[in-house]
Tab-separated table of C-alpha atoms in Angstrom:
chain	number	residue	atom	x	y	z
W	1	MET	CA	135.633	168.452	41.198
W	2	ARG	CA	137.156	165.932	43.776
W	3	THR	CA	133.502	164.394	44.085
W	4	HIS	CA	133.891	163.684	40.027
W	5	ALA	CA	137.395	162.402	40.341
W	6	ARG	CA	136.562	159.868	43.377
W	7	GLN	CA	133.610	158.542	41.017
W	8	GLY	CA	136.301	157.933	38.445
W	9	ASP	CA	135.064	160.795	36.173
W	10	SER	CA	137.958	162.726	35.565
W	11	SER	CA	136.741	164.268	32.395
W	12	GLY	CA	133.530	165.645	34.583
W	13	ALA	CA	136.365	166.950	37.095
W	14	LEU	CA	137.929	168.763	34.053
W	15	ARG	CA	134.600	170.229	32.605
W	16	PHE	CA	133.652	171.518	36.087
W	17	TYR	CA	136.814	173.390	36.158
W	18	TYR	CA	136.215	175.240	33.259
W	19	ASP	CA	132.607	175.492	33.046
W	20	ARG	CA	132.374	176.607	36.798
W	21	MET	CA	135.720	177.962	38.244
W	22	ILE	CA	137.100	179.483	35.243
W	23	SER	CA	134.005	180.916	33.575
W	24	ARG	CA	132.809	182.436	37.243
W	25	CYS	CA	136.543	183.684	37.722
W	26	VAL	CA	136.614	181.868	40.911
W	27	GLU	CA	140.548	181.722	42.191
W	28	PRO	CA	141.949	178.586	42.841
W	29	ASN	CA	143.871	177.550	45.813
W	30	HIS	CA	146.313	175.023	46.657
W	31	TYR	CA	143.812	172.255	46.675
W	32	THR	CA	142.388	172.801	43.266
W	33	PHE	CA	145.555	171.992	41.296
W	34	PRO	CA	146.433	168.397	42.611
W	35	ILE	CA	142.885	167.550	41.565
W	36	LEU	CA	143.191	169.283	38.051
W	37	ILE	CA	146.464	167.645	37.487
W	38	LYS	CA	145.661	164.159	38.613
W	39	ALA	CA	142.604	164.405	36.301
W	40	SER	CA	144.886	165.554	33.381
W	41	GLY	CA	147.060	162.301	34.024
W	42	ASP	CA	143.929	160.148	34.200
W	43	VAL	CA	142.348	161.392	30.902
W	44	GLY	CA	145.731	160.991	29.065
W	45	SER	CA	145.860	164.920	28.098
W	46	VAL	CA	149.477	166.181	28.048
W	47	GLY	CA	147.981	169.452	26.814
W	48	GLU	CA	145.816	169.801	29.925
W	49	GLY	CA	148.724	168.920	32.196
W	50	GLU	CA	150.796	171.506	30.857
W	51	LYS	CA	147.954	174.018	30.828
W	52	GLY	CA	147.703	172.940	34.464
W	53	HIS	CA	151.439	173.593	35.183
W	54	ALA	CA	151.264	176.815	33.480
W	55	ARG	CA	148.572	177.752	35.919
W	56	VAL	CA	150.294	176.510	38.918
W	57	VAL	CA	153.256	179.019	38.015
W	58	LYS	CA	150.672	181.915	37.344
W	59	PHE	CA	148.973	181.717	40.423
W	60	GLY	CA	152.337	181.082	42.544
W	61	PHE	CA	151.713	177.591	43.734
W	62	GLU	CA	154.945	176.128	42.231
W	63	SER	CA	156.346	175.971	45.696
W	64	ASP	CA	153.397	173.926	47.122
W	65	LEU	CA	154.785	170.308	48.163
W	66	PHE	CA	151.396	168.703	47.216
W	67	VAL	CA	151.076	170.422	44.099
W	68	ARG	CA	154.654	169.574	43.006
W	69	ASN	CA	153.754	165.965	44.024
W	70	SER	CA	151.071	165.863	41.653
W	71	LEU	CA	153.327	167.364	39.033
W	72	ILE	CA	156.052	164.479	39.510
W	73	ARG	CA	153.239	161.956	39.380
W	74	MET	CA	151.387	163.546	35.792
W	75	TYR	CA	154.803	163.964	34.080
W	76	SER	CA	155.683	160.283	35.133
W	77	VAL	CA	152.652	159.003	33.732
W	78	PHE	CA	153.066	160.894	30.378
W	79	GLY	CA	156.538	159.191	30.058
W	80	ARG	CA	158.203	162.472	30.390
W	81	VAL	CA	160.593	161.317	33.315
W	82	ARG	CA	163.181	164.201	32.626
W	83	ASP	CA	160.428	166.749	33.308
W	84	ALA	CA	159.056	164.788	36.506
W	85	ARG	CA	162.890	165.157	37.542
W	86	ALA	CA	163.111	168.715	36.859
W	87	VAL	CA	160.467	169.132	39.275
W	88	PHE	CA	161.520	167.034	41.909
W	89	ASP	CA	164.871	168.865	41.697
W	90	GLY	CA	163.384	172.451	41.652
W	91	SER	CA	161.771	171.685	45.028
W	92	SER	CA	163.459	172.874	48.348
W	93	VAL	CA	161.104	170.717	50.415
W	94	LEU	CA	160.625	167.012	49.480
W	95	ASP	CA	158.889	164.087	51.478
W	96	LEU	CA	158.384	160.608	51.372
W	97	VAL	CA	155.513	160.918	48.594
W	98	SER	CA	157.975	162.991	46.387
W	99	TYR	CA	160.704	160.168	46.486
W	100	ASN	CA	158.274	157.569	46.098
W	101	SER	CA	156.608	159.119	43.369
W	102	MET	CA	160.112	159.908	41.570
W	103	ILE	CA	160.946	156.026	42.331
W	104	ASP	CA	157.669	154.923	40.447
W	105	GLY	CA	158.247	157.261	37.643
W	106	TYR	CA	161.707	155.939	36.682
W	107	MET	CA	160.216	152.132	37.381
W	108	LYS	CA	157.510	152.698	34.998
W	109	ASN	CA	159.658	153.888	32.217
W	110	GLY	CA	162.706	151.697	32.656
W	111	GLY	CA	164.976	153.555	34.304
W	112	ILE	CA	165.718	151.031	37.174
W	113	GLY	CA	169.393	152.432	37.531
W	114	ASP	CA	167.971	156.146	38.288
W	115	ALA	CA	165.438	154.479	40.582
W	116	ARG	CA	167.968	153.234	42.829
W	117	LYS	CA	169.929	156.153	43.090
W	118	VAL	CA	166.792	157.916	44.221
W	119	PHE	CA	165.977	155.197	46.634
W	120	ASP	CA	169.629	154.991	48.247
W	121	GLU	CA	169.081	158.848	48.865
W	122	MET	CA	166.168	158.366	50.934
W	123	THR	CA	166.659	158.607	54.808
W	124	ASP	CA	163.035	157.402	55.351
W	125	ARG	CA	161.304	154.619	53.521
W	126	ASP	CA	158.010	152.708	53.692
W	127	ALA	CA	156.872	149.459	52.180
W	128	PHE	CA	156.010	151.037	48.896
W	129	SER	CA	159.513	152.325	48.638
W	130	TRP	CA	161.018	148.764	49.092
W	131	ASN	CA	158.030	147.123	46.944
W	132	CYS	CA	158.583	149.576	43.850
W	133	LEU	CA	162.323	148.583	43.504
W	134	VAL	CA	161.666	144.927	44.249
W	135	SER	CA	158.923	144.508	41.575
W	136	GLY	CA	161.290	146.874	39.272
W	137	TYR	CA	164.185	144.439	39.736
W	138	VAL	CA	161.445	141.345	39.275
W	139	ALA	CA	160.381	143.007	35.927
W	140	VAL	CA	163.891	143.240	34.560
W	141	GLY	CA	164.729	139.737	35.571
W	142	ASP	CA	167.373	140.557	38.234
W	143	LEU	CA	166.288	138.137	40.867
W	144	VAL	CA	169.644	138.279	42.640
W	145	ALA	CA	169.291	142.158	43.212
W	146	ALA	CA	165.543	141.398	44.035
W	147	ASN	CA	166.042	139.074	46.659
W	148	GLU	CA	169.026	141.226	48.183
W	149	LEU	CA	166.554	144.245	48.724
W	150	PHE	CA	163.923	141.973	49.879
W	151	GLU	CA	166.196	140.115	52.659
W	152	LYS	CA	167.030	143.788	53.799
W	153	MET	CA	163.276	144.774	54.217
W	154	PRO	CA	162.340	145.854	57.868
W	155	ASP	CA	158.943	145.283	57.253
W	156	ARG	CA	157.759	142.587	54.404
W	157	ASP	CA	153.932	142.739	53.600
W	158	VAL	CA	151.780	140.808	51.346
W	159	VAL	CA	152.905	142.549	48.256
W	160	SER	CA	156.508	142.028	49.025
W	161	TRP	CA	156.059	138.491	49.041
W	162	ASN	CA	154.029	138.157	46.229
W	163	CYS	CA	156.504	140.113	44.103
W	164	MET	CA	159.246	137.635	44.992
W	165	VAL	CA	156.911	134.417	44.469
W	166	ASP	CA	155.710	136.053	41.080
W	167	GLY	CA	159.345	136.708	40.184
W	168	TYR	CA	160.542	132.944	40.596
W	169	ALA	CA	157.472	131.920	39.040
W	170	ARG	CA	158.277	134.059	36.017
W	171	ILE	CA	161.798	132.017	35.480
W	172	GLY	CA	159.955	128.678	36.030
W	173	ASP	CA	161.794	128.067	39.406
W	174	VAL	CA	159.097	126.266	41.358
W	175	PHE	CA	161.253	125.066	44.012
W	176	ARG	CA	162.139	128.597	45.007
W	177	ALA	CA	158.728	130.007	44.493
W	178	LEU	CA	157.048	127.295	46.522
W	179	GLU	CA	159.576	127.639	49.243
W	180	LEU	CA	158.592	131.519	49.552
W	181	PHE	CA	155.119	130.607	49.164
W	182	ASP	CA	155.351	128.260	52.399
W	183	LEU	CA	157.054	130.980	54.205
W	184	MET	CA	154.509	133.412	53.826
W	185	PRO	CA	153.048	134.792	57.194
W	186	VAL	CA	149.631	135.971	55.267
W	187	ARG	CA	148.424	135.190	51.825
W	188	ASN	CA	146.005	136.749	49.441
W	189	VAL	CA	144.300	135.501	46.144
W	190	VAL	CA	147.110	136.747	44.105
W	191	SER	CA	149.736	134.563	46.176
W	192	TRP	CA	147.704	131.591	45.343
W	193	ASN	CA	147.243	132.336	42.017
W	194	SER	CA	150.769	132.959	40.998
W	195	MET	CA	151.316	129.347	42.182
W	196	LEU	CA	148.657	128.395	40.001
W	197	ALA	CA	149.606	129.831	36.918
W	198	LEU	CA	153.178	128.742	37.602
W	199	TYR	CA	152.061	125.140	37.688
W	200	VAL	CA	150.232	125.510	34.479
W	201	ARG	CA	153.077	127.263	32.916
W	202	VAL	CA	155.502	124.543	33.472
W	203	LYS	CA	152.831	121.896	32.738
W	204	ASN	CA	152.560	120.389	36.037
W	205	PHE	CA	148.643	120.296	35.852
W	206	SER	CA	148.389	117.464	38.591
W	207	GLU	CA	150.078	119.754	41.088
W	208	CYS	CA	147.960	122.652	39.916
W	209	LEU	CA	144.895	120.850	40.935
W	210	ARG	CA	146.355	119.633	44.237
W	211	MET	CA	147.273	123.320	45.186
W	212	PHE	CA	143.541	124.298	44.141
W	213	GLU	CA	142.447	121.794	46.463
W	214	ARG	CA	144.961	123.332	49.039
W	215	MET	CA	143.444	126.399	48.549
W	216	MET	CA	139.916	125.428	49.060
W	217	GLU	CA	140.780	123.858	52.286
W	218	SER	CA	142.695	126.842	53.738
W	219	GLY	CA	139.808	128.993	53.539
W	220	GLU	CA	142.277	131.818	53.546
W	221	VAL	CA	140.925	133.590	50.208
W	222	VAL	CA	137.937	133.311	47.604
W	223	PRO	CA	138.861	132.154	44.521
W	224	ASN	CA	138.212	134.544	41.350
W	225	GLU	CA	138.179	134.545	37.463
W	226	ALA	CA	142.347	134.317	37.459
W	227	THR	CA	141.968	131.372	39.793
W	228	MET	CA	139.485	129.348	37.576
W	229	VAL	CA	141.300	130.029	34.384
W	230	SER	CA	144.150	127.900	35.616
W	231	VAL	CA	142.012	125.509	37.161
W	232	LEU	CA	140.133	124.624	33.875
W	233	THR	CA	143.398	124.954	31.786
W	234	ALA	CA	144.817	121.962	34.003
W	235	CYS	CA	141.387	120.131	33.723
W	236	ALA	CA	141.313	120.421	30.003
W	237	ASN	CA	145.129	119.062	29.694
W	238	LEU	CA	144.214	116.156	32.274
W	239	VAL	CA	140.955	115.607	30.635
W	240	ARG	CA	139.265	115.652	34.300
W	241	ILE	CA	135.898	116.624	33.166
W	242	ASP	CA	134.520	115.572	36.594
W	243	VAL	CA	137.041	118.583	38.047
W	244	GLY	CA	136.091	120.817	35.527
W	245	MET	CA	132.369	120.603	36.073
W	246	GLN	CA	132.827	121.087	39.521
W	247	ALA	CA	134.817	124.292	38.716
W	248	HIS	CA	132.025	125.463	36.434
W	249	SER	CA	129.309	124.863	39.535
W	250	PHE	CA	131.714	126.970	41.515
W	251	ILE	CA	131.641	129.868	39.054
W	252	LYS	CA	127.898	129.820	38.889
W	253	SER	CA	127.581	129.712	42.897
W	254	SER	CA	130.345	132.304	43.558
W	255	ASN	CA	128.337	134.600	41.046
W	256	ILE	CA	131.595	134.945	39.337
W	257	LYS	CA	130.748	136.698	35.916
W	258	PRO	CA	132.798	134.697	33.525
W	259	ASP	CA	134.737	137.236	31.072
W	260	VAL	CA	135.923	136.255	27.397
W	261	LEU	CA	138.810	134.352	28.731
W	262	LEU	CA	137.236	132.373	31.473
W	263	SER	CA	134.382	131.277	29.256
W	264	THR	CA	136.758	130.484	26.408
W	265	CYS	CA	138.846	128.222	28.887
W	266	LEU	CA	135.213	126.711	29.882
W	267	LEU	CA	134.272	125.784	26.547
W	268	THR	CA	137.995	124.668	25.852
W	269	MET	CA	137.902	122.106	28.921
W	270	TYR	CA	134.527	120.615	27.808
W	271	ALA	CA	135.557	120.560	24.196
W	272	LYS	CA	139.127	118.442	25.085
W	273	CYS	CA	136.912	116.320	27.576
W	274	GLY	CA	134.726	115.419	24.441
W	275	ALA	CA	131.704	117.042	25.840
W	276	MET	CA	130.900	118.977	22.722
W	277	ASP	CA	127.147	120.065	23.969
W	278	LEU	CA	128.239	121.354	26.990
W	279	ALA	CA	131.294	123.380	25.212
W	280	ARG	CA	128.706	124.461	22.522
W	281	ASP	CA	126.130	125.793	25.497
W	282	VAL	CA	129.192	127.655	27.131
W	283	PHE	CA	129.941	129.410	23.732
W	284	ASN	CA	126.094	130.699	22.904
W	285	GLU	CA	125.823	131.901	26.235
W	286	MET	CA	128.784	134.224	26.036
W	287	PRO	CA	127.510	137.651	25.818
W	288	VAL	CA	130.780	138.914	24.086
W	289	LYS	CA	132.647	136.390	21.642
W	290	SER	CA	136.283	137.319	20.936
W	291	VAL	CA	138.396	135.714	18.124
W	292	VAL	CA	139.834	133.512	20.350
W	293	SER	CA	136.520	132.372	21.446
W	294	TRP	CA	135.266	131.508	17.978
W	295	ASN	CA	138.745	129.811	17.125
W	296	SER	CA	138.612	127.635	20.082
W	297	MET	CA	135.067	126.524	19.173
W	298	ILE	CA	136.124	125.700	15.408
W	299	MET	CA	139.316	123.958	16.768
W	300	ALA	CA	137.262	121.755	18.946
W	301	TYR	CA	134.678	120.780	16.081
W	302	GLY	CA	137.692	119.927	13.923
W	303	LEU	CA	139.449	117.819	16.534
W	304	HIS	CA	136.342	115.595	17.234
W	305	GLY	CA	135.981	115.103	13.454
W	306	SER	CA	132.889	117.447	12.881
W	307	GLY	CA	134.378	119.212	10.311
W	308	ASP	CA	131.064	120.424	9.066
W	309	LYS	CA	130.264	121.839	12.243
W	310	ALA	CA	133.347	123.849	12.199
W	311	LEU	CA	133.003	125.351	8.466
W	312	GLU	CA	129.289	126.335	9.593
W	313	LEU	CA	130.361	128.095	12.478
W	314	PHE	CA	133.020	130.068	10.495
W	315	LEU	CA	130.385	131.138	8.257
W	316	GLU	CA	128.333	132.117	11.403
W	317	MET	CA	131.830	134.109	12.616
W	318	GLU	CA	131.812	136.151	9.116
W	319	LYS	CA	128.238	136.807	9.509
W	320	SER	CA	128.742	138.056	12.985
W	321	GLY	CA	131.182	140.571	11.873
W	322	THR	CA	134.218	139.064	13.697
W	323	LEU	CA	137.395	139.165	11.457
W	324	PRO	CA	139.057	135.889	11.259
W	325	ASN	CA	142.747	135.814	12.227
W	326	ASP	CA	145.514	133.518	11.270
W	327	GLY	CA	144.683	131.341	14.075
W	328	THR	CA	141.188	131.006	12.875
W	329	PHE	CA	142.441	129.418	9.415
W	330	ILE	CA	144.878	127.213	11.257
W	331	SER	CA	141.633	125.918	13.248
W	332	VAL	CA	139.611	125.849	9.837
W	333	LEU	CA	142.268	124.093	8.024
W	334	SER	CA	142.852	121.719	10.804
W	335	ALA	CA	139.283	121.046	10.558
W	336	CYS	CA	139.253	119.922	6.941
W	337	THR	CA	142.563	117.839	7.621
W	338	HIS	CA	140.700	115.757	10.410
W	339	ALA	CA	137.558	115.425	7.977
W	340	GLY	CA	139.257	114.937	5.103
W	341	MET	CA	137.847	117.791	2.966
W	342	VAL	CA	140.273	118.423	0.529
W	343	MET	CA	138.128	120.762	-1.812
W	344	GLU	CA	137.094	122.864	1.473
W	345	GLY	CA	140.554	122.934	2.500
W	346	TRP	CA	141.916	124.329	-0.739
W	347	TRP	CA	138.923	126.859	-0.616
W	348	TYR	CA	139.736	128.155	2.733
W	349	PHE	CA	143.558	128.178	2.113
W	350	ASP	CA	142.727	130.500	-0.835
W	351	LEU	CA	140.118	132.624	0.880
W	352	MET	CA	142.814	133.294	3.460
W	353	ARG	CA	145.309	134.831	1.099
W	354	ARG	CA	142.853	136.538	-1.424
W	355	VAL	CA	139.958	137.952	0.915
W	356	TYR	CA	141.279	138.482	4.053
W	357	ARG	CA	145.015	139.150	2.958
W	358	ILE	CA	146.822	137.023	5.647
W	359	GLU	CA	149.777	135.471	4.438
W	360	PRO	CA	150.212	131.802	5.184
W	361	LYS	CA	152.565	130.540	8.301
W	362	VAL	CA	154.385	127.427	8.447
W	363	GLU	CA	151.443	126.096	10.481
W	364	HIS	CA	149.031	126.771	7.565
W	365	TYR	CA	150.836	125.107	5.128
W	366	GLY	CA	151.497	122.205	7.645
W	367	CYS	CA	147.385	121.635	7.654
W	368	MET	CA	147.752	121.827	3.758
W	369	VAL	CA	150.519	119.467	3.534
W	370	ASP	CA	148.768	116.816	6.171
W	371	LEU	CA	145.406	117.189	4.552
W	372	LEU	CA	146.771	116.513	0.945
W	373	ALA	CA	148.954	113.635	2.176
W	374	ARG	CA	146.322	112.086	3.945
W	375	ALA	CA	144.048	112.173	0.847
W	376	GLY	CA	146.749	110.322	-1.230
W	377	LEU	CA	147.854	113.626	-3.028
W	378	VAL	CA	151.442	113.030	-1.978
W	379	LYS	CA	152.933	114.619	-5.053
W	380	SER	CA	150.740	117.785	-4.618
W	381	SER	CA	151.656	118.017	-1.203
W	382	GLU	CA	155.437	117.601	-1.937
W	383	ASP	CA	154.944	120.575	-4.530
W	384	LEU	CA	153.290	122.724	-1.669
W	385	ILE	CA	156.476	122.154	0.673
W	386	ARG	CA	158.725	123.273	-1.845
W	387	LYS	CA	157.198	126.497	-2.388
W	388	VAL	CA	157.564	127.214	1.710
W	389	PRO	CA	160.712	129.014	2.530
W	390	ASN	CA	162.653	127.296	5.100
W	391	ALA	CA	160.015	124.370	5.496
W	392	GLY	CA	160.830	122.839	8.995
W	393	SER	CA	160.648	119.212	10.121
W	394	ALA	CA	156.785	119.303	10.826
W	395	LEU	CA	155.949	119.882	7.291
W	396	TRP	CA	158.308	117.037	6.065
W	397	GLY	CA	157.114	115.129	8.858
W	398	ALA	CA	153.197	115.196	7.597
W	399	LEU	CA	154.593	114.059	4.182
W	400	LEU	CA	156.396	111.141	5.181
W	401	SER	CA	153.492	110.074	7.164
W	402	GLY	CA	151.543	110.394	3.717
W	403	CYS	CA	154.006	108.498	2.045
W	404	ARG	CA	154.029	105.688	4.538
W	405	THR	CA	150.013	105.484	4.460
W	406	HIS	CA	149.942	105.620	0.351
W	407	ILE	CA	152.972	103.682	-0.084
W	408	ASP	CA	155.289	105.925	-1.789
W	409	PRO	CA	158.736	104.295	-1.200
W	410	GLY	CA	160.801	106.325	-3.294
W	411	LEU	CA	159.306	109.594	-2.168
W	412	GLY	CA	159.189	108.547	1.342
W	413	GLU	CA	163.063	107.506	1.404
W	414	ILE	CA	163.941	111.031	0.099
W	415	VAL	CA	161.674	112.654	2.660
W	416	ALA	CA	162.802	110.634	5.816
W	417	LYS	CA	166.684	111.269	4.661
W	418	ARG	CA	165.399	115.151	4.888
W	419	LEU	CA	163.919	114.888	7.980
W	420	ILE	CA	166.960	112.938	9.372
W	421	GLU	CA	169.265	116.151	8.153
W	422	LEU	CA	166.812	118.371	9.992
W	423	GLU	CA	166.214	116.282	13.299
W	424	PRO	CA	169.341	113.938	13.786
W	425	GLN	CA	168.157	113.493	17.069
W	426	ASP	CA	164.344	112.434	16.699
W	427	ILE	CA	164.244	108.719	16.029
W	428	GLY	CA	160.738	108.743	14.545
W	429	PRO	CA	162.358	109.467	10.793
W	430	TYR	CA	165.152	106.545	11.346
W	431	ILE	CA	162.223	104.215	12.352
W	432	MET	CA	160.252	105.171	9.110
W	433	LEU	CA	163.033	104.845	6.845
W	434	SER	CA	164.006	101.384	8.478
W	435	ASN	CA	160.274	100.380	7.704
W	436	ILE	CA	160.422	101.746	4.127
W	437	TYR	CA	163.554	99.617	3.498
W	438	ALA	CA	161.742	96.515	5.112
W	439	SER	CA	158.774	97.002	2.747
W	440	GLU	CA	161.030	96.660	-0.228
W	441	GLY	CA	163.261	93.808	1.335
W	442	ARG	CA	166.509	95.936	1.488
W	443	TRP	CA	167.905	94.237	4.688
W	444	ASP	CA	171.063	95.459	4.344
W	445	ASP	CA	170.096	99.123	4.381
W	446	VAL	CA	167.671	98.278	7.350
W	447	GLU	CA	170.782	97.158	9.497
W	448	HIS	CA	172.572	100.378	8.417
W	449	VAL	CA	169.813	102.543	9.782
W	450	ARG	CA	169.722	100.619	13.008
W	451	LEU	CA	173.359	100.917	13.581
W	452	MET	CA	172.893	104.360	13.161
W	453	ILE	CA	170.386	104.612	16.007
W	454	LYS	CA	172.390	102.771	18.001
W	455	GLU	CA	175.453	104.849	17.382
W	456	LYS	CA	173.331	107.822	18.374
W	457	GLY	CA	171.851	106.212	21.540
W	458	LEU	CA	168.433	107.123	20.206
W	459	GLN	CA	165.696	105.413	22.215
W	460	LYS	CA	161.724	104.933	21.305
W	461	GLU	CA	159.406	106.565	24.243
W	462	ALA	CA	156.362	104.217	25.232
W	463	ALA	CA	153.702	105.773	24.010
W	464	SER	CA	150.488	106.716	25.962
W	465	HIS	CA	147.099	107.644	25.067
W	466	LEU	CA	144.420	109.356	27.375
W	467	ILE	CA	140.968	108.353	25.942
W	468	HIS	CA	137.598	109.548	27.192
W	469	LEU	CA	134.371	107.234	26.395
W	470	GLU	CA	131.188	108.460	25.942
W	471	ASP	CA	127.617	106.602	25.018
W	472	PHE	CA	127.114	107.332	21.664
W	473	GLU	CA	123.502	106.775	19.934
W	474	SER	CA	123.333	105.691	16.407
W	475	GLU	CA	121.540	108.885	15.393
W	476	ASN	CA	124.145	111.067	16.684
W	477	LEU	CA	126.543	109.313	14.258
W	478	ILE	CA	124.034	109.768	11.206
W	479	LYS	CA	124.370	113.373	9.936
W	480	ASN	CA	123.217	114.988	6.514
W	481	GLU	CA	126.920	116.079	5.059
W	482	ALA	CA	124.836	118.112	2.903
W	483	ALA	CA	124.182	121.251	4.470
W	484	TYR	CA	127.851	122.321	5.226
W	485	ARG	CA	128.798	121.522	1.540
W	486	LYS	CA	125.536	123.551	-0.018
W	487	ASN	CA	127.108	126.639	2.133
W	488	ILE	CA	130.621	126.232	0.886
W	489	ILE	CA	129.005	125.910	-2.737
W	490	ASN	CA	126.819	128.900	-2.288
W	491	SER	CA	129.971	130.791	-0.855
W	492	MET	CA	131.686	129.724	-4.007
W	493	LEU	CA	128.776	130.658	-6.399
W	494	GLY	CA	128.559	133.897	-4.601
W	495	GLU	CA	131.782	135.050	-5.107
W	496	LEU	CA	131.582	133.930	-8.779
W	497	GLY	CA	128.482	135.957	-9.299
W	498	ALA	CA	129.958	138.943	-7.801
W	499	ARG	CA	133.035	138.770	-9.734
W	500	MET	CA	130.954	138.052	-13.216
W	501	LYS	CA	128.684	141.248	-12.289
W	502	ILE	CA	131.830	143.438	-11.835
W	503	SER	CA	133.304	142.195	-14.957
W	504	PHE	CA	130.052	142.702	-16.741
W	505	ASP	CA	129.474	146.242	-15.338
W	506	ASN	CA	132.991	147.080	-16.481
W	507	SER	CA	132.449	146.066	-19.700
W	508	ILE	CA	129.528	148.154	-20.137
W	509	GLU	CA	131.277	151.193	-18.992
W	510	LYS	CA	134.144	150.569	-21.653
W	511	ASP	CA	131.339	150.366	-24.202
W	512	SER	CA	129.796	153.308	-23.187
W	513	PHE	CA	133.030	155.378	-23.161
W	514	CYS	CA	133.693	154.034	-26.424
């Protein structure tokens, strides 16, 4: 039984117990039940756990300390803390494992107050006792209590330090997290990953890469998958394909097997850096593709103006059996918007609701409004916005942009005023409204808008653009656009044909019935 359990085969341990011990009437001893009860908890079978507890009582082992500790742990795993506490209170002899198991049970089930009471009752504590409570306070965001315990700890190990670094990272306190990180006597890969992830979370991507350089120079630890996820995310946002390619080479040379998340980060990095062929290579090499992977690749094609490839990839996704989600359709509609595919945009917007039963969110409406406005269908775009409950500034902003592009000053004025109501501190709508008035020669109104900007103390931020240049060959720019349109039309005709067949079959059934 122990051999099965140690190999991670808890079900095998239970089967061996029933098939060999029970069937042959082999009497259990105090070594049997801790294995049996742990195996029940590992397979998640409450019934087996309760039967195990009943046999403990039947064979008279309920006073055995090791058996009791196993029962406390098992009931805690099942979320039955009261039963765990009943076993804990019913014991005349308790050891450090008993207390730690009870504290851990309370912590895992949200009972931090009860865990603290048990902790305060303890006469002897080890690193696990302290770390369990510190991590519990960190989990609920009580950094004051966590720090108080941390300062009182007689012996801090790397887990203790990591708990505190992670706690300050969770609330975005970079200064305090870095301060503790620098004070750590020993760091492991979790320590470094916490800091890298923190810099990504607060969007300080340059500092993330500098921290990674420091990590490599220190030679303290070997980066793992989580490390590379943070590094590649930073590279993608900084458009640093040089560092990204180095990271990719490191992944290969270190025999890190990219999981779905890491592979998706790789293709996103290449896509954001404009290296679409490399992004597609990573995508094609993925043994398992999640819906996020498909979405990322579709979005990448859309952002680079390859709407045809984005839609072809969506058709491949459908054929693969992966169900699209709302994020998929944001990617698809965004691709249609960037490529000006009005017909296709309407088709997929309808497909999302009719076939996949996904209710459009503000982001979907935003893509459609932007698509219609860019195509000059400003009135259709306005009609669509009015159907959206609680339409926000993003939708009205897309419509205003369309009004400006296609010179519809009347509607533009209405939309700009609506945007000013929604976002009074955003200078953009004021400037657009001023430009609309200037185009019509309404200089008094222009002056009035400028006074409003001055009174509110609004300033326009300097624009900045990061451009990635590549060598383009003329043949890469000449694409046959018939392929994706053919797929779309075939899809439409296929569905129409299916509907006609159903309608025809129904009419035959009615005639037969009559």
